[in-house]
Amino acid sequence: MKLLVIGSGGREHALVWKLTQSAHLTQLWCAPGNAGIAQEAAAKTGKPVECVPIAAEDLPGLLAFAQDKKIDLTVVGPDNPLALGIVDLFQRQGLKIWGVNQKAAQFESSKVFSQKFMEKYGIPTASAGTFSEAGPAKAFCATLGGKCVVKADGLALGKGVLICSNLAEAEKAVDEIMVGKAFGAAGARVVIQEFLEGVEVSMHALCDGRTAKIFPTSQDHKRALDGDRGLNTGGMGTYSPTPFLTDAQLADTARQVLEPFMRGCVAEGIDYRGILYPGVMLTQSGPKILEFNARFGDPETQVYLTRLKNDLIELLAASVDGTLDKIELEWRPEASVCVVMASGGYPGNYPKGKIISGLDAANALSHTKVFHAGTALKGGHIVTNGGRVLGVTALGKDLRAAQAAAYAAVETIHFEDAQFRRDIGAKAL
Ligand code: AMP
Ligand code: GLY
């Protein structure tokens, strides 16, 4: 099979790496890809992966490329092309594509849509209200004593969620989003949730419109600095599995969340084929869903795919074809840890073009894989080209061993002002 993968981050490098191991793959292209993706090759044929300079949002360009190369399956990494309707576009042209369609992408592109859906179908979530005017929104914050989370409805580059500890902060947050339009049209409506305390974990489930197959749990580290301090980022590191849910508790959570989710989708005429990634808070009164994403997490994908035993092409094809009920997901028992190495200054401004050394030495370590995110090839060197630069990922017999292996690999890699957390996985130890 000939595949096209869309995207350029660490998630997409992990997807490409896993897909190249498939017995079904003959050749793979990635748009636009990165320097690490360009170093992969199909295991079966030895054909190198080719990166093509087409942006993930250039839907007509991607369609023309897929038609020209007679791509058998396109795999979409990021949320933007999904929200723009790339799946619907490809399907109208008779092309096979993996990812959620535009209607299903609303679970991520509209927090108001998701909140109302969760309430309608009895999915456990925070007490919440949805508002299109500032006055009633502020009045609702007051009923929560100001301890709440104010969320812009639409996609806001992960910045549209403001956590407030008193009413003055909450009113300011509502004003910033709804009156000051800090996130533009994404803030025309807001969801306001009660502030939930607990341990936050990432859940993933692969869906085919009828069946949802749950993954093990993982945990991201969103803040820039050790001890969960500093600014929010796209994610500074992950590990899987987590010790916070037993297998029985995970199965129970899946029942509480995925069964009503799939039932609700059928009732609403939403054909959900792709990944469902709920953010979950494990509270004293049970798991509560904070939000839904409609794509693989980044860097959750890096730890999941290093543990996944199945052939990924077979899984994604079953997700598209509606045959997931015939497949069991199989996971390596080892733990996986991914440490993100970022550019100095991230998530604020950061320089690009810093030469990265030590990559080959890191990849030569056993059970270690360095996934590239913001990298580029320049003058024969691999250089930094984004905020999150690398996802240094290692397997170990347990979490402690995986963590030690990941950090041993990090120590071999150098670029000027590299920034990374030293406590990925520490909460579980
Ligand atoms: P979201 O994009 O909705 O997942 O929110 C981003 C982050 O804000 C989450 O990963 C949580 O850490 C935090 N958060 C969101 N909603 C809540 C809530 N109701 N209570 C506490 N923290 C929250
Ligand atoms: N791990 C955070 C995200 O993918 O949104």
Coordinates of C-alpha atoms in Angstrom, one line a residue, residues 55-274:
A55 CA 1.1 22.4 4.2
A56 CA -1.4 20.4 6.4
E57 CA -4.1 23.0 5.8
D58 CA -3.6 23.1 2.0
L59 CA -6.5 20.8 1.3
P60 CA -6.6 21.1 -2.6
G61 CA -2.8 20.6 -2.7
L62 CA -3.0 17.5 -0.6
L63 CA -5.9 16.1 -2.6
A64 CA -4.1 16.7 -5.9
F65 CA -1.0 15.0 -4.5
A66 CA -2.9 11.9 -3.3
Q67 CA -4.7 11.6 -6.6
D68 CA -1.4 12.0 -8.6
K69 CA 0.4 9.3 -6.5
K70 CA -2.6 7.0 -6.3
I71 CA -2.4 6.9 -2.5
D72 CA -4.2 3.9 -1.0
L73 CA -4.6 5.4 2.5
T74 CA -4.1 9.0 3.8
V75 CA -3.5 9.4 7.6
V76 CA -4.3 12.7 9.2
G77 CA -2.3 13.8 12.3
P78 CA -3.3 17.3 13.3
D79 CA -6.8 18.7 14.2
N80 CA -6.8 21.7 11.8
P81 CA -7.2 19.7 8.5
L82 CA -9.9 17.5 10.2
A83 CA -11.8 20.6 11.3
L84 CA -11.5 22.0 7.8
G85 CA -13.1 18.9 6.4
I86 CA -10.2 17.1 4.7
V87 CA -11.8 13.7 5.4
D88 CA -15.1 14.7 3.8
L89 CA -13.3 16.1 0.8
F90 CA -11.2 13.0 0.1
Q91 CA -14.2 10.7 0.6
R92 CA -16.2 12.7 -1.9
Q93 CA -13.4 11.9 -4.4
G94 CA -13.5 8.2 -3.5
L95 CA -10.1 8.3 -1.7
K96 CA -9.5 6.3 1.5
I97 CA -8.5 8.5 4.4
W98 CA -8.2 7.9 8.2
G99 CA -9.3 10.6 10.6
V100 CA -12.6 12.0 11.8
N101 CA -15.0 13.8 9.4
Q102 CA -15.9 17.5 9.8
K103 CA -19.0 16.8 11.9
A104 CA -17.1 14.5 14.2
A105 CA -14.2 17.0 14.5
Q106 CA -16.7 19.4 16.2
F107 CA -15.9 17.5 19.5
E108 CA -12.6 19.2 19.4
S109 CA -13.4 22.4 17.4
S110 CA -16.3 23.4 19.7
K111 CA -16.2 23.0 23.4
V112 CA -19.8 24.2 23.6
F113 CA -20.8 21.3 21.3
S114 CA -18.9 18.8 23.4
Q115 CA -20.2 20.0 26.8
K116 CA -23.9 19.9 25.6
F117 CA -23.3 16.4 24.1
M118 CA -21.8 15.1 27.4
E119 CA -24.8 16.5 29.3
K120 CA -27.3 15.1 26.9
Y121 CA -25.9 11.6 26.8
G122 CA -24.9 11.3 30.5
I123 CA -21.1 11.3 30.1
P124 CA -19.5 12.2 33.4
T125 CA -18.1 15.8 33.2
A126 CA -17.7 18.9 35.3
S127 CA -20.8 21.0 36.3
A128 CA -20.9 23.6 33.6
G129 CA -22.8 26.2 31.7
T130 CA -22.4 27.4 28.1
F131 CA -22.9 31.1 27.3
S132 CA -22.9 33.6 24.4
E133 CA -23.2 36.7 26.5
A134 CA -20.8 38.0 29.2
G135 CA -23.5 39.0 31.8
P136 CA -25.0 35.6 32.3
A137 CA -21.5 34.0 32.1
K138 CA -20.3 36.1 35.0
A139 CA -23.4 35.4 37.0
F140 CA -22.7 31.6 36.5
C141 CA -19.1 32.1 37.7
A142 CA -20.5 33.7 40.8
T143 CA -22.6 30.6 41.5
L144 CA -19.3 28.6 41.5
G145 CA -17.8 31.1 43.9
G146 CA -15.4 32.2 41.2
K147 CA -13.4 28.9 41.4
C148 CA -13.9 27.9 37.8
V149 CA -12.4 27.3 34.4
V150 CA -13.4 29.6 31.5
K151 CA -13.0 28.1 28.1
A152 CA -13.3 29.8 24.7
D153 CA -15.5 27.6 22.5
G154 CA -13.3 27.3 19.4
L155 CA -9.8 26.3 18.5
A156 CA -7.4 28.7 20.2
L157 CA -3.9 27.0 19.8
G158 CA -4.4 25.5 23.2
K159 CA -4.5 28.9 24.9
G160 CA -8.2 29.4 25.3
V161 CA -8.6 27.8 28.7
L162 CA -8.3 30.2 31.7
I163 CA -8.2 28.7 35.2
C164 CA -9.6 31.1 37.8
S165 CA -9.4 30.9 41.6
N166 CA -11.8 33.8 42.5
L167 CA -14.6 35.8 41.1
A168 CA -12.5 38.8 40.1
E169 CA -10.3 36.5 38.0
A170 CA -13.3 34.8 36.5
E171 CA -14.9 38.0 35.5
K172 CA -11.6 39.2 34.0
A173 CA -11.4 35.9 32.0
V174 CA -14.9 36.3 30.7
D175 CA -14.1 39.9 29.6
E176 CA -10.9 38.9 28.0
I177 CA -12.5 36.2 25.9
M178 CA -16.0 37.7 25.2
V179 CA -15.4 41.4 25.2
G180 CA -11.7 41.8 24.4
K181 CA -11.9 39.0 21.9
A182 CA -8.5 37.7 22.9
F183 CA -9.1 34.6 20.8
G184 CA -11.2 36.2 18.1
A185 CA -14.3 34.4 16.9
A186 CA -13.2 31.3 18.9
G187 CA -14.4 33.2 22.0
A188 CA -17.9 34.2 20.8
R189 CA -19.2 31.5 23.1
V190 CA -17.7 30.1 26.3
V191 CA -18.0 27.0 28.4
I192 CA -17.6 27.6 32.1
Q193 CA -16.8 24.5 34.2
E194 CA -16.4 24.1 38.0
F195 CA -12.8 23.7 38.9
L196 CA -12.1 20.0 39.4
E197 CA -9.3 18.6 41.6
G198 CA -7.6 15.4 41.0
V199 CA -5.1 13.6 38.8
E200 CA -5.3 14.3 35.1
V201 CA -4.8 11.5 32.6
S202 CA -5.1 11.1 28.8
M203 CA -7.4 8.5 27.4
H204 CA -7.4 7.4 23.8
A205 CA -9.8 5.1 22.0
L206 CA -9.8 4.1 18.3
C207 CA -13.3 4.2 16.9
D208 CA -14.9 2.9 13.7
G209 CA -18.4 4.4 13.9
R210 CA -19.7 1.5 16.1
T211 CA -16.9 0.1 18.1
A212 CA -14.4 1.9 20.4
K213 CA -11.2 0.2 21.4
I214 CA -9.6 1.8 24.5
F215 CA -5.9 2.3 24.9
P216 CA -4.0 2.1 28.2
T217 CA -3.7 5.3 30.1
S218 CA -1.0 7.9 29.6
Q219 CA -0.2 11.1 31.3
D220 CA 1.1 14.4 29.7
H221 CA 3.0 17.2 31.4
K222 CA 1.5 20.4 30.1
R223 CA 3.5 23.0 32.0
A224 CA 6.9 24.1 30.8
L225 CA 8.8 23.7 34.1
D226 CA 9.5 20.9 36.6
G227 CA 6.9 20.5 39.3
D228 CA 4.1 21.7 37.0
R229 CA 5.2 25.3 37.1
G230 CA 5.5 27.8 34.3
L231 CA 3.4 28.4 31.3
N232 CA 1.1 25.9 29.5
T233 CA 2.7 24.2 26.5
G234 CA 1.6 21.7 23.9
G235 CA 3.0 19.0 26.2
M236 CA 6.6 18.5 27.6
G237 CA 6.5 14.7 28.1
T238 CA 4.4 11.6 28.6
Y239 CA 4.5 8.1 30.0
S240 CA 2.4 5.0 29.7
P241 CA 0.9 3.2 31.5
T242 CA 0.0 5.2 34.5
P243 CA -0.6 3.7 37.9
F244 CA -3.7 5.8 38.6
L245 CA -6.3 3.4 37.2
T246 CA -6.3 -0.4 37.5
D247 CA -7.3 -2.4 34.4
A248 CA -10.7 -2.9 36.0
Q249 CA -11.1 0.9 36.7
L250 CA -10.0 1.7 33.1
A251 CA -12.6 -0.7 31.7
D252 CA -15.2 0.8 34.0
T253 CA -14.3 4.3 32.8
A254 CA -14.5 3.2 29.2
R255 CA -18.0 1.9 29.9
Q256 CA -19.0 5.2 31.5
V257 CA -17.6 7.3 28.7
L258 CA -17.3 5.4 25.5
E259 CA -20.6 3.6 25.5
P260 CA -22.7 6.7 25.9
F261 CA -20.4 8.5 23.5
M262 CA -20.9 6.0 20.7
R263 CA -24.6 5.8 21.4
G264 CA -24.9 9.6 21.3
C265 CA -22.9 9.7 18.0
V266 CA -25.3 7.3 16.4
A267 CA -28.3 9.2 17.7
E268 CA -26.9 12.5 16.4
G269 CA -25.9 11.1 13.0
I270 CA -22.2 11.5 13.7
D271 CA -20.1 8.8 12.0
Y272 CA -17.1 8.8 14.4
R273 CA -14.2 7.0 12.8
G274 CA -10.8 8.0 14.1

